[in-house]
């Protein structure tokens, strides 16, 4: 197979707990990851040597340079192959916004590892790719499998979970992004010790939207509000517009709102438009449906 296509899905975090600060500078987390139906598209084509990245519809701030996680992932992959194994041309079509708390860069990195693993028939599989993924970023390992999962450690220790009930979502993002290190280092994160994760998972079994909505939790939310006050405003607007619950995703600044139906999600989205924010309507997707 000489050409391969992949979809790299975004995520939200229905629960993100900061348990404490670690000696290595990272924060110990307990968090839930959930894949959503917003995705980038990548293609991989073998070539004689070298790594080439072409980005179409590149948003401002995304360049095919050394900071790009797709290139970092590809370089790391080839470092682990025997010299002279060949090269690759990668094309990336970006739909997931940057610095949004939706994991776009991490998902692209995981899709790159999986795509190259397939193209070069290494046989490493998920187990073999896990340490490479973890070295690229704390939430890259989640994206190797996607779906619903619990994350521990700095977020890289993944336990797959049964699918949550499907959730209709409205995503709202201010034009500007937020830097993940800035959010963690703001001194405004709220510390908890595992209760919100337990509570959410317990109530998720009941399958009722109101329960899920009531147990959304993000310890980084106060930090995102502090660094970008309009994020708090977006959350309030989503709830006013009829969302059953709303929460900052990851380190923000995207806020997701839960809607009882696709039609209600559309109605909420229309109310959120016209304020200079980016708005998307989507829903959660399972690990089964993200398999390429
Ligand atoms: O792992 P990743 O490179 O995605 O993390 C980016 C930054 O976010 C880290 O350098 C750190 O400042 C912060 N972070 C953290 N604790 C985590 C994950 C990320 O403090 N568990």
PDB file of C-alpha atoms and ligand atoms in Angstrom:
ATOM      1  CA  UNK A   1       0.000   0.000   0.000  1.00  0.00           C
ATOM      2  CA  UNK A   2       1.623   3.268  -1.130  1.00  0.00           C
ATOM      3  CA  UNK A   3      -0.960   5.870  -0.074  1.00  0.00           C
ATOM      4  CA  UNK A   4      -2.934   5.903   3.122  1.00  0.00           C
ATOM      5  CA  UNK A   5      -5.579   8.261   4.526  1.00  0.00           C
ATOM      6  CA  UNK A   6      -6.417   8.840   8.202  1.00  0.00           C
ATOM      7  CA  UNK A   7      -8.866  10.910  10.210  1.00  0.00           C
ATOM      8  CA  UNK A   8      -7.532  12.471  13.421  1.00  0.00           C
ATOM      9  CA  UNK A   9     -10.440  13.178  15.765  1.00  0.00           C
ATOM     10  CA  UNK A  10     -10.597  15.880  18.468  1.00  0.00           C
ATOM     11  CA  UNK A  11     -11.505  15.217  22.126  1.00  0.00           C
ATOM     12  CA  UNK A  12     -13.235  16.820  25.056  1.00  0.00           C
ATOM     13  CA  UNK A  13     -12.648  16.083  28.743  1.00  0.00           C
ATOM     14  CA  UNK A  14     -15.944  15.610  30.643  1.00  0.00           C
ATOM     15  CA  UNK A  15     -13.798  15.456  33.803  1.00  0.00           C
ATOM     16  CA  UNK A  16     -10.311  16.862  34.343  1.00  0.00           C
ATOM     17  CA  UNK A  17      -8.953  16.722  37.881  1.00  0.00           C
ATOM     18  CA  UNK A  18      -5.638  18.200  38.908  1.00  0.00           C
ATOM     19  CA  UNK A  19      -4.470  16.023  41.809  1.00  0.00           C
ATOM     20  CA  UNK A  20      -1.205  17.841  42.542  1.00  0.00           C
ATOM     21  CA  UNK A  21       2.103  19.088  41.229  1.00  0.00           C
ATOM     22  CA  UNK A  22       4.869  16.574  40.507  1.00  0.00           C
ATOM     23  CA  UNK A  23       8.602  16.907  41.084  1.00  0.00           C
ATOM     24  CA  UNK A  24       9.152  16.784  37.275  1.00  0.00           C
ATOM     25  CA  UNK A  25       7.088  19.968  36.812  1.00  0.00           C
ATOM     26  CA  UNK A  26       4.035  18.195  35.360  1.00  0.00           C
ATOM     27  CA  UNK A  27       0.727  17.885  37.191  1.00  0.00           C
ATOM     28  CA  UNK A  28      -0.741  14.587  38.333  1.00  0.00           C
ATOM     29  CA  UNK A  29      -4.145  14.218  36.681  1.00  0.00           C
ATOM     30  CA  UNK A  30      -7.269  12.093  36.759  1.00  0.00           C
ATOM     31  CA  UNK A  31      -9.242  12.809  33.612  1.00  0.00           C
ATOM     32  CA  UNK A  32     -11.754  11.397  31.191  1.00  0.00           C
ATOM     33  CA  UNK A  33     -11.158  11.649  27.483  1.00  0.00           C
ATOM     34  CA  UNK A  34     -13.946  11.462  24.932  1.00  0.00           C
ATOM     35  CA  UNK A  35     -13.514  11.543  21.144  1.00  0.00           C
ATOM     36  CA  UNK A  36     -15.802  13.936  19.265  1.00  0.00           C
ATOM     37  CA  UNK A  37     -16.806  14.172  15.610  1.00  0.00           C
ATOM     38  CA  UNK A  38     -14.500  17.015  14.579  1.00  0.00           C
ATOM     39  CA  UNK A  39     -11.414  15.781  12.705  1.00  0.00           C
ATOM     40  CA  UNK A  40      -8.324  16.621  10.693  1.00  0.00           C
ATOM     41  CA  UNK A  41      -7.469  14.539   7.622  1.00  0.00           C
ATOM     42  CA  UNK A  42      -3.984  13.203   6.946  1.00  0.00           C
ATOM     43  CA  UNK A  43      -2.532  11.274   4.047  1.00  0.00           C
ATOM     44  CA  UNK A  44       0.759   9.394   3.960  1.00  0.00           C
ATOM     45  CA  UNK A  45       2.689   8.502   0.821  1.00  0.00           C
ATOM     46  CA  UNK A  46       5.978   6.612   0.767  1.00  0.00           C
ATOM     47  CA  UNK A  47       8.943   8.238  -0.896  1.00  0.00           C
ATOM     48  CA  UNK A  48      12.627   7.458  -1.280  1.00  0.00           C
ATOM     49  CA  UNK A  49      13.853   9.420   1.724  1.00  0.00           C
ATOM     50  CA  UNK A  50      13.192  12.410   3.999  1.00  0.00           C
ATOM     51  CA  UNK A  51      10.010  13.693   5.602  1.00  0.00           C
ATOM     52  CA  UNK A  52       7.833  16.234   3.789  1.00  0.00           C
ATOM     53  CA  UNK A  53       4.751  17.875   5.308  1.00  0.00           C
ATOM     54  CA  UNK A  54       2.202  19.794   3.252  1.00  0.00           C
ATOM     55  CA  UNK A  55      -0.510  21.622   5.194  1.00  0.00           C
ATOM     56  CA  UNK A  56      -3.659  22.664   3.374  1.00  0.00           C
ATOM     57  CA  UNK A  57      -6.056  25.249   4.828  1.00  0.00           C
ATOM     58  CA  UNK A  58      -3.411  26.037   7.466  1.00  0.00           C
ATOM     59  CA  UNK A  59      -4.746  28.265  10.228  1.00  0.00           C
ATOM     60  CA  UNK A  60      -2.505  31.087  11.418  1.00  0.00           C
ATOM     61  CA  UNK A  61       0.178  29.789  13.760  1.00  0.00           C
ATOM     62  CA  UNK A  62       0.537  26.367  12.115  1.00  0.00           C
ATOM     63  CA  UNK A  63       3.678  25.857  10.069  1.00  0.00           C
ATOM     64  CA  UNK A  64       5.485  22.737   8.848  1.00  0.00           C
ATOM     65  CA  UNK A  65       8.425  23.513  11.144  1.00  0.00           C
ATOM     66  CA  UNK A  66      10.139  21.777  14.070  1.00  0.00           C
ATOM     67  CA  UNK A  67       7.364  22.723  16.510  1.00  0.00           C
ATOM     68  CA  UNK A  68       4.833  20.777  14.422  1.00  0.00           C
ATOM     69  CA  UNK A  69       3.703  17.609  16.179  1.00  0.00           C
ATOM     70  CA  UNK A  70       3.153  15.723  12.904  1.00  0.00           C
ATOM     71  CA  UNK A  71       6.783  16.291  11.935  1.00  0.00           C
ATOM     72  CA  UNK A  72       7.959  15.444  15.460  1.00  0.00           C
ATOM     73  CA  UNK A  73       5.985  12.189  15.348  1.00  0.00           C
ATOM     74  CA  UNK A  74       7.320  11.278  11.892  1.00  0.00           C
ATOM     75  CA  UNK A  75      10.921  12.016  12.909  1.00  0.00           C
ATOM     76  CA  UNK A  76      10.546   9.905  16.031  1.00  0.00           C
ATOM     77  CA  UNK A  77       9.046   7.063  13.997  1.00  0.00           C
ATOM     78  CA  UNK A  78      11.910   6.993  11.481  1.00  0.00           C
ATOM     79  CA  UNK A  79      14.487   7.218  14.283  1.00  0.00           C
ATOM     80  CA  UNK A  80      13.181   3.829  15.388  1.00  0.00           C
ATOM     81  CA  UNK A  81      13.443   2.263  11.902  1.00  0.00           C
ATOM     82  CA  UNK A  82      16.701   0.954  10.412  1.00  0.00           C
ATOM     83  CA  UNK A  83      18.508   3.646   8.363  1.00  0.00           C
ATOM     84  CA  UNK A  84      17.590   3.644   4.668  1.00  0.00           C
ATOM     85  CA  UNK A  85      13.991   2.517   5.338  1.00  0.00           C
ATOM     86  CA  UNK A  86      12.659   5.299   3.105  1.00  0.00           C
ATOM     87  CA  UNK A  87      10.723   8.504   3.660  1.00  0.00           C
ATOM     88  CA  UNK A  88       7.207   9.892   3.571  1.00  0.00           C
ATOM     89  CA  UNK A  89       5.151  12.754   2.207  1.00  0.00           C
ATOM     90  CA  UNK A  90       2.400  13.715   4.650  1.00  0.00           C
ATOM     91  CA  UNK A  91      -0.526  15.981   3.783  1.00  0.00           C
ATOM     92  CA  UNK A  92      -2.543  17.527   6.599  1.00  0.00           C
ATOM     93  CA  UNK A  93      -5.927  19.200   6.238  1.00  0.00           C
ATOM     94  CA  UNK A  94      -6.636  21.055   9.436  1.00  0.00           C
ATOM     95  CA  UNK A  95     -10.193  21.413  10.741  1.00  0.00           C
ATOM     96  CA  UNK A  96      -9.592  21.250  14.510  1.00  0.00           C
ATOM     97  CA  UNK A  97      -8.695  24.711  15.868  1.00  0.00           C
ATOM     98  CA  UNK A  98      -5.230  25.230  17.369  1.00  0.00           C
ATOM     99  CA  UNK A  99      -4.540  25.845  21.071  1.00  0.00           C
ATOM    100  CA  UNK A 100      -8.207  25.134  21.749  1.00  0.00           C
ATOM    101  CA  UNK A 101      -8.188  22.417  24.436  1.00  0.00           C
ATOM    102  CA  UNK A 102      -9.467  19.908  21.855  1.00  0.00           C
ATOM    103  CA  UNK A 103      -6.229  17.935  21.423  1.00  0.00           C
ATOM    104  CA  UNK A 104      -5.872  18.574  17.669  1.00  0.00           C
ATOM    105  CA  UNK A 105      -2.066  18.530  17.556  1.00  0.00           C
ATOM    106  CA  UNK A 106      -1.879  15.451  19.771  1.00  0.00           C
ATOM    107  CA  UNK A 107      -4.459  13.633  17.662  1.00  0.00           C
ATOM    108  CA  UNK A 108      -2.500  14.460  14.474  1.00  0.00           C
ATOM    109  CA  UNK A 109       0.652  13.094  16.142  1.00  0.00           C
ATOM    110  CA  UNK A 110      -1.091   9.828  17.101  1.00  0.00           C
ATOM    111  CA  UNK A 111      -2.585   9.496  13.596  1.00  0.00           C
ATOM    112  CA  UNK A 112       0.923   9.986  12.156  1.00  0.00           C
ATOM    113  CA  UNK A 113       2.366   7.195  14.313  1.00  0.00           C
ATOM    114  CA  UNK A 114      -0.514   4.867  13.409  1.00  0.00           C
ATOM    115  CA  UNK A 115      -0.387   5.786   9.715  1.00  0.00           C
ATOM    116  CA  UNK A 116       3.369   5.241   9.425  1.00  0.00           C
ATOM    117  CA  UNK A 117       3.155   2.018  11.437  1.00  0.00           C
ATOM    118  CA  UNK A 118       0.642   0.753   8.902  1.00  0.00           C
ATOM    119  CA  UNK A 119       2.466   2.074   5.813  1.00  0.00           C
ATOM    120  CA  UNK A 120       5.838   0.635   6.838  1.00  0.00           C
ATOM    121  CA  UNK A 121       4.358  -2.583   8.262  1.00  0.00           C
ATOM    122  CA  UNK A 122       6.439  -2.440  11.451  1.00  0.00           C
ATOM    123  CA  UNK A 123       4.043  -4.620  13.427  1.00  0.00           C
ATOM    124  CA  UNK A 124       4.638  -2.463  16.525  1.00  0.00           C
ATOM    125  CA  UNK A 125       0.904  -1.991  17.076  1.00  0.00           C
ATOM    126  CA  UNK A 126      -0.657   0.018  19.896  1.00  0.00           C
ATOM    127  CA  UNK A 127       1.632  -1.434  22.576  1.00  0.00           C
ATOM    128  CA  UNK A 128       4.775  -0.596  20.654  1.00  0.00           C
ATOM    129  CA  UNK A 129       3.591   2.890  19.739  1.00  0.00           C
ATOM    130  CA  UNK A 130       2.521   3.824  23.288  1.00  0.00           C
ATOM    131  CA  UNK A 131       5.962   4.946  24.564  1.00  0.00           C
ATOM    132  CA  UNK A 132       6.602   6.933  21.374  1.00  0.00           C
ATOM    133  CA  UNK A 133       3.189   8.606  21.785  1.00  0.00           C
ATOM    134  CA  UNK A 134       3.841   9.412  25.466  1.00  0.00           C
ATOM    135  CA  UNK A 135       7.158  11.044  24.634  1.00  0.00           C
ATOM    136  CA  UNK A 136       5.424  13.353  22.122  1.00  0.00           C
ATOM    137  CA  UNK A 137       2.866  14.723  24.615  1.00  0.00           C
ATOM    138  CA  UNK A 138       0.788  13.765  27.641  1.00  0.00           C
ATOM    139  CA  UNK A 139      -2.457  13.233  25.737  1.00  0.00           C
ATOM    140  CA  UNK A 140      -1.044  11.616  22.574  1.00  0.00           C
ATOM    141  CA  UNK A 141      -1.433   8.009  23.932  1.00  0.00           C
ATOM    142  CA  UNK A 142      -5.218   8.507  24.306  1.00  0.00           C
ATOM    143  CA  UNK A 143      -5.532   9.262  20.585  1.00  0.00           C
ATOM    144  CA  UNK A 144      -3.959   5.956  19.544  1.00  0.00           C
ATOM    145  CA  UNK A 145      -7.259   4.298  20.397  1.00  0.00           C
ATOM    146  CA  UNK A 146      -9.769   7.128  21.006  1.00  0.00           C
ATOM    147  CA  UNK A 147     -13.327   6.606  22.204  1.00  0.00           C
ATOM    148  CA  UNK A 148     -13.842   6.936  25.955  1.00  0.00           C
ATOM    149  CA  UNK A 149     -10.929   6.507  28.360  1.00  0.00           C
ATOM    150  CA  UNK A 150      -9.623   7.310  31.808  1.00  0.00           C
ATOM    151  CA  UNK A 151      -6.237   9.022  31.963  1.00  0.00           C
ATOM    152  CA  UNK A 152      -3.888   8.995  34.959  1.00  0.00           C
ATOM    153  CA  UNK A 153      -0.304  10.111  35.617  1.00  0.00           C
ATOM    154  CA  UNK A 154       0.304  13.218  33.516  1.00  0.00           C
ATOM    155  CA  UNK A 155      -2.525  11.985  31.289  1.00  0.00           C
ATOM    156  CA  UNK A 156      -0.530   9.373  29.380  1.00  0.00           C
ATOM    157  CA  UNK A 157      -1.593   6.275  31.367  1.00  0.00           C
ATOM    158  CA  UNK A 158      -4.741   5.225  29.553  1.00  0.00           C
ATOM    159  CA  UNK A 159      -7.494   2.808  30.553  1.00  0.00           C
ATOM    160  CA  UNK A 160     -10.143   2.353  27.841  1.00  0.00           C
ATOM    161  CA  UNK A 161     -13.713   2.597  29.187  1.00  0.00           C
ATOM    162  CA  UNK A 162     -17.071   1.438  27.801  1.00  0.00           C
ATOM    163  CA  UNK A 163     -18.711   4.109  25.603  1.00  0.00           C
ATOM    164  CA  UNK A 164     -20.630   6.882  27.372  1.00  0.00           C
ATOM    165  CA  UNK A 165     -24.174   7.618  26.227  1.00  0.00           C
ATOM    166  CA  UNK A 166     -23.978   9.646  22.995  1.00  0.00           C
ATOM    167  CA  UNK A 167     -23.852  13.384  23.708  1.00  0.00           C
ATOM    168  CA  UNK A 168     -24.873  16.193  21.342  1.00  0.00           C
ATOM    169  CA  UNK A 169     -22.393  19.023  21.649  1.00  0.00           C
ATOM    170  CA  UNK A 170     -22.034  22.689  20.861  1.00  0.00           C
ATOM    171  CA  UNK A 171     -18.408  23.856  20.891  1.00  0.00           C
ATOM    172  CA  UNK A 172     -17.654  27.550  21.304  1.00  0.00           C
ATOM    173  CA  UNK A 173     -14.172  29.026  21.073  1.00  0.00           C
ATOM    174  CA  UNK A 174     -12.930  32.596  21.326  1.00  0.00           C
ATOM    175  CA  UNK A 175     -10.796  33.677  18.356  1.00  0.00           C
ATOM    176  CA  UNK A 176      -7.581  33.519  20.435  1.00  0.00           C
ATOM    177  CA  UNK A 177      -6.120  30.291  21.811  1.00  0.00           C
ATOM    178  CA  UNK A 178      -4.695  29.482  25.260  1.00  0.00           C
ATOM    179  CA  UNK A 179      -1.268  27.974  25.914  1.00  0.00           C
ATOM    180  CA  UNK A 180      -1.469  24.733  27.913  1.00  0.00           C
ATOM    181  CA  UNK A 181       1.693  25.454  29.984  1.00  0.00           C
ATOM    182  CA  UNK A 182       0.362  28.946  30.803  1.00  0.00           C
ATOM    183  CA  UNK A 183      -2.900  27.469  32.094  1.00  0.00           C
ATOM    184  CA  UNK A 184      -1.154  24.834  34.240  1.00  0.00           C
ATOM    185  CA  UNK A 185       1.348  27.359  35.570  1.00  0.00           C
ATOM    186  CA  UNK A 186      -1.147  30.153  36.323  1.00  0.00           C
ATOM    187  CA  UNK A 187      -1.455  29.061  39.953  1.00  0.00           C
ATOM    188  CA  UNK A 188      -5.255  29.093  39.545  1.00  0.00           C
ATOM    189  CA  UNK A 189      -5.925  25.377  39.032  1.00  0.00           C
ATOM    190  CA  UNK A 190      -8.257  23.837  41.633  1.00  0.00           C
ATOM    191  CA  UNK A 191      -6.983  20.648  43.287  1.00  0.00           C
ATOM    192  CA  UNK A 192      -9.209  17.642  43.990  1.00  0.00           C
ATOM    193  CA  UNK A 193      -8.496  14.045  44.920  1.00  0.00           C
ATOM    194  CA  UNK A 194     -10.476  11.765  42.616  1.00  0.00           C
ATOM    195  CA  UNK A 195     -14.054  12.352  43.729  1.00  0.00           C
ATOM    196  CA  UNK A 196     -15.311  14.130  40.556  1.00  0.00           C
ATOM    197  CA  UNK A 197     -14.015  11.274  38.348  1.00  0.00           C
ATOM    198  CA  UNK A 198     -15.735   8.652  40.517  1.00  0.00           C
ATOM    199  CA  UNK A 199     -18.945  10.634  40.643  1.00  0.00           C
ATOM    200  CA  UNK A 200     -19.109  11.158  36.866  1.00  0.00           C
ATOM    201  CA  UNK A 201     -18.424   7.507  36.074  1.00  0.00           C
ATOM    202  CA  UNK A 202     -20.982   6.367  38.650  1.00  0.00           C
ATOM    203  CA  UNK A 203     -23.672   8.627  37.202  1.00  0.00           C
ATOM    204  CA  UNK A 204     -22.723   7.853  33.581  1.00  0.00           C
ATOM    205  CA  UNK A 205     -23.996   4.308  34.147  1.00  0.00           C
ATOM    206  CA  UNK A 206     -27.508   5.764  34.640  1.00  0.00           C
ATOM    207  CA  UNK A 207     -27.266   7.180  31.117  1.00  0.00           C
ATOM    208  CA  UNK A 208     -29.276  10.339  31.841  1.00  0.00           C
ATOM    209  CA  UNK A 209     -28.110  13.610  30.262  1.00  0.00           C
ATOM    210  CA  UNK A 210     -29.045  15.640  33.359  1.00  0.00           C
ATOM    211  CA  UNK A 211     -26.769  13.472  35.525  1.00  0.00           C
ATOM    212  CA  UNK A 212     -23.860  13.764  33.097  1.00  0.00           C
ATOM    213  CA  UNK A 213     -24.404  17.504  32.750  1.00  0.00           C
ATOM    214  CA  UNK A 214     -24.461  17.957  36.516  1.00  0.00           C
ATOM    215  CA  UNK A 215     -21.213  16.079  37.088  1.00  0.00           C
ATOM    216  CA  UNK A 216     -18.980  17.722  34.458  1.00  0.00           C
ATOM    217  CA  UNK A 217     -15.851  18.997  36.187  1.00  0.00           C
ATOM    218  CA  UNK A 218     -12.600  20.723  35.173  1.00  0.00           C
ATOM    219  CA  UNK A 219     -10.016  21.850  37.747  1.00  0.00           C
ATOM    220  CA  UNK A 220      -8.323  23.977  35.065  1.00  0.00           C
ATOM    221  CA  UNK A 221     -11.491  25.986  34.454  1.00  0.00           C
ATOM    222  CA  UNK A 222     -10.683  28.711  37.026  1.00  0.00           C
ATOM    223  CA  UNK A 223      -7.268  29.100  35.368  1.00  0.00           C
ATOM    224  CA  UNK A 224      -8.810  29.458  31.890  1.00  0.00           C
ATOM    225  CA  UNK A 225     -11.340  32.007  33.252  1.00  0.00           C
ATOM    226  CA  UNK A 226      -8.511  33.932  34.929  1.00  0.00           C
ATOM    227  CA  UNK A 227      -6.343  34.077  31.796  1.00  0.00           C
ATOM    228  CA  UNK A 228      -9.234  34.774  29.402  1.00  0.00           C
ATOM    229  CA  UNK A 229     -12.305  36.195  31.161  1.00  0.00           C
ATOM    230  CA  UNK A 230     -14.533  35.903  28.071  1.00  0.00           C
ATOM    231  CA  UNK A 231     -14.384  32.097  28.500  1.00  0.00           C
ATOM    232  CA  UNK A 232     -16.554  32.427  31.628  1.00  0.00           C
ATOM    233  CA  UNK A 233     -18.899  34.569  29.586  1.00  0.00           C
ATOM    234  CA  UNK A 234     -19.122  31.869  26.883  1.00  0.00           C
ATOM    235  CA  UNK A 235     -20.012  29.241  29.492  1.00  0.00           C
ATOM    236  CA  UNK A 236     -22.750  31.456  30.935  1.00  0.00           C
ATOM    237  CA  UNK A 237     -24.125  32.132  27.420  1.00  0.00           C
ATOM    238  CA  UNK A 238     -24.215  28.426  26.589  1.00  0.00           C
ATOM    239  CA  UNK A 239     -26.218  27.671  29.730  1.00  0.00           C
ATOM    240  CA  UNK A 240     -28.539  30.604  29.048  1.00  0.00           C
ATOM    241  CA  UNK A 241     -29.003  29.401  25.465  1.00  0.00           C
ATOM    242  CA  UNK A 242     -30.308  26.058  26.769  1.00  0.00           C
ATOM    243  CA  UNK A 243     -27.272  23.798  27.222  1.00  0.00           C
ATOM    244  CA  UNK A 244     -27.940  21.166  29.916  1.00  0.00           C
ATOM    245  CA  UNK A 245     -24.339  21.622  31.125  1.00  0.00           C
ATOM    246  CA  UNK A 246     -21.212  23.373  29.885  1.00  0.00           C
ATOM    247  CA  UNK A 247     -17.503  23.064  30.643  1.00  0.00           C
ATOM    248  CA  UNK A 248     -14.125  24.276  29.460  1.00  0.00           C
ATOM    249  CA  UNK A 249     -12.447  21.465  27.504  1.00  0.00           C
ATOM    250  CA  UNK A 250      -8.930  20.545  28.659  1.00  0.00           C
ATOM    251  CA  UNK A 251      -6.842  23.670  29.167  1.00  0.00           C
ATOM    252  CA  UNK A 252      -9.341  25.664  27.095  1.00  0.00           C
ATOM    253  CA  UNK A 253     -10.393  28.053  25.823  1.00  0.00           C
ATOM    254  CA  UNK A 254     -13.084  25.998  23.988  1.00  0.00           C
ATOM    255  CA  UNK A 255     -16.249  25.481  26.032  1.00  0.00           C
ATOM    256  CA  UNK A 256     -18.531  22.571  25.168  1.00  0.00           C
ATOM    257  CA  UNK A 257     -22.240  22.566  25.902  1.00  0.00           C
ATOM    258  CA  UNK A 258     -24.404  19.435  26.162  1.00  0.00           C
ATOM    259  CA  UNK A 259     -27.701  19.474  24.273  1.00  0.00           C
ATOM    260  CA  UNK A 260     -30.606  17.028  24.618  1.00  0.00           C
ATOM    261  CA  UNK A 261     -30.912  16.473  20.818  1.00  0.00           C
ATOM    262  CA  UNK A 262     -29.189  17.389  17.531  1.00  0.00           C
ATOM    263  CA  UNK A 263     -31.972  19.918  16.812  1.00  0.00           C
ATOM    264  CA  UNK A 264     -31.483  21.588  20.223  1.00  0.00           C
ATOM    265  CA  UNK A 265     -27.740  21.678  19.616  1.00  0.00           C
ATOM    266  CA  UNK A 266     -28.367  23.542  16.330  1.00  0.00           C
ATOM    267  CA  UNK A 267     -30.733  25.961  18.094  1.00  0.00           C
ATOM    268  CA  UNK A 268     -28.159  26.660  20.833  1.00  0.00           C
ATOM    269  CA  UNK A 269     -25.434  27.151  18.205  1.00  0.00           C
ATOM    270  CA  UNK A 270     -27.549  29.738  16.371  1.00  0.00           C
ATOM    271  CA  UNK A 271     -27.923  31.681  19.632  1.00  0.00           C
ATOM    272  CA  UNK A 272     -24.152  31.604  20.170  1.00  0.00           C
ATOM    273  CA  UNK A 273     -23.330  32.966  16.709  1.00  0.00           C
ATOM    274  CA  UNK A 274     -22.684  36.615  15.880  1.00  0.00           C
ATOM    275  CA  UNK A 275     -20.521  37.352  18.951  1.00  0.00           C
ATOM    276  CA  UNK A 276     -17.153  36.864  17.278  1.00  0.00           C
ATOM    277  CA  UNK A 277     -16.755  33.302  18.578  1.00  0.00           C
ATOM    278  CA  UNK A 278     -16.257  30.149  16.528  1.00  0.00           C
ATOM    279  CA  UNK A 279     -19.139  27.702  16.922  1.00  0.00           C
ATOM    280  CA  UNK A 280     -19.395  24.017  15.929  1.00  0.00           C
ATOM    281  CA  UNK A 281     -22.163  21.447  16.366  1.00  0.00           C
ATOM    282  CA  UNK A 282     -20.957  17.892  16.778  1.00  0.00           C
ATOM    283  CA  UNK A 283     -21.398  14.820  18.960  1.00  0.00           C
ATOM    284  CA  UNK A 284     -19.368  12.231  20.807  1.00  0.00           C
ATOM    285  CA  UNK A 285     -18.074   9.233  18.830  1.00  0.00           C
ATOM    286  CA  UNK A 286     -17.020   5.789  20.017  1.00  0.00           C
ATOM    287  CA  UNK A 287     -13.661   4.044  19.615  1.00  0.00           C
ATOM    288  CA  UNK A 288     -15.304   1.675  17.105  1.00  0.00           C
ATOM    289  CA  UNK A 289     -16.251   4.500  14.757  1.00  0.00           C
ATOM    290  CA  UNK A 290     -12.885   6.306  14.893  1.00  0.00           C
ATOM    291  CA  UNK A 291     -10.962   3.286  13.616  1.00  0.00           C
ATOM    292  CA  UNK A 292      -9.546   4.165  10.209  1.00  0.00           C
TER     293      UNK A 292
HETATM  294  O1  LIG B   1       2.755  16.839  27.751  1.00  0.00           O
HETATM  295  P1  LIG B   1       2.585  18.082  26.981  1.00  0.00           P
HETATM  296  O2  LIG B   1       3.796  18.443  26.181  1.00  0.00           O
HETATM  297  O3  LIG B   1       1.350  18.121  26.155  1.00  0.00           O
HETATM  298  O4  LIG B   1       2.395  19.232  28.060  1.00  0.00           O
HETATM  299  C1  LIG B   1       2.511  20.596  27.738  1.00  0.00           C
HETATM  300  C2  LIG B   1       2.708  21.372  29.020  1.00  0.00           C
HETATM  301  O5  LIG B   1       1.537  21.371  29.811  1.00  0.00           O
HETATM  302  C3  LIG B   1       3.788  20.844  29.939  1.00  0.00           C
HETATM  303  O6  LIG B   1       5.057  21.348  29.590  1.00  0.00           O
HETATM  304  C4  LIG B   1       3.350  21.342  31.289  1.00  0.00           C
HETATM  305  O7  LIG B   1       3.673  22.708  31.448  1.00  0.00           O
HETATM  306  C5  LIG B   1       1.836  21.270  31.182  1.00  0.00           C
HETATM  307  N1  LIG B   1       1.293  20.005  31.726  1.00  0.00           N
HETATM  308  C6  LIG B   1       1.294  19.796  33.086  1.00  0.00           C
HETATM  309  N2  LIG B   1       0.796  18.616  33.582  1.00  0.00           N
HETATM  310  C7  LIG B   1       0.278  17.689  32.763  1.00  0.00           C
HETATM  311  C8  LIG B   1       0.260  17.891  31.370  1.00  0.00           C
HETATM  312  C9  LIG B   1       0.774  19.070  30.881  1.00  0.00           C
HETATM  313  O8  LIG B   1       1.751  20.638  33.873  1.00  0.00           O
HETATM  314  N3  LIG B   1      -0.211  16.562  33.273  1.00  0.00           N
END
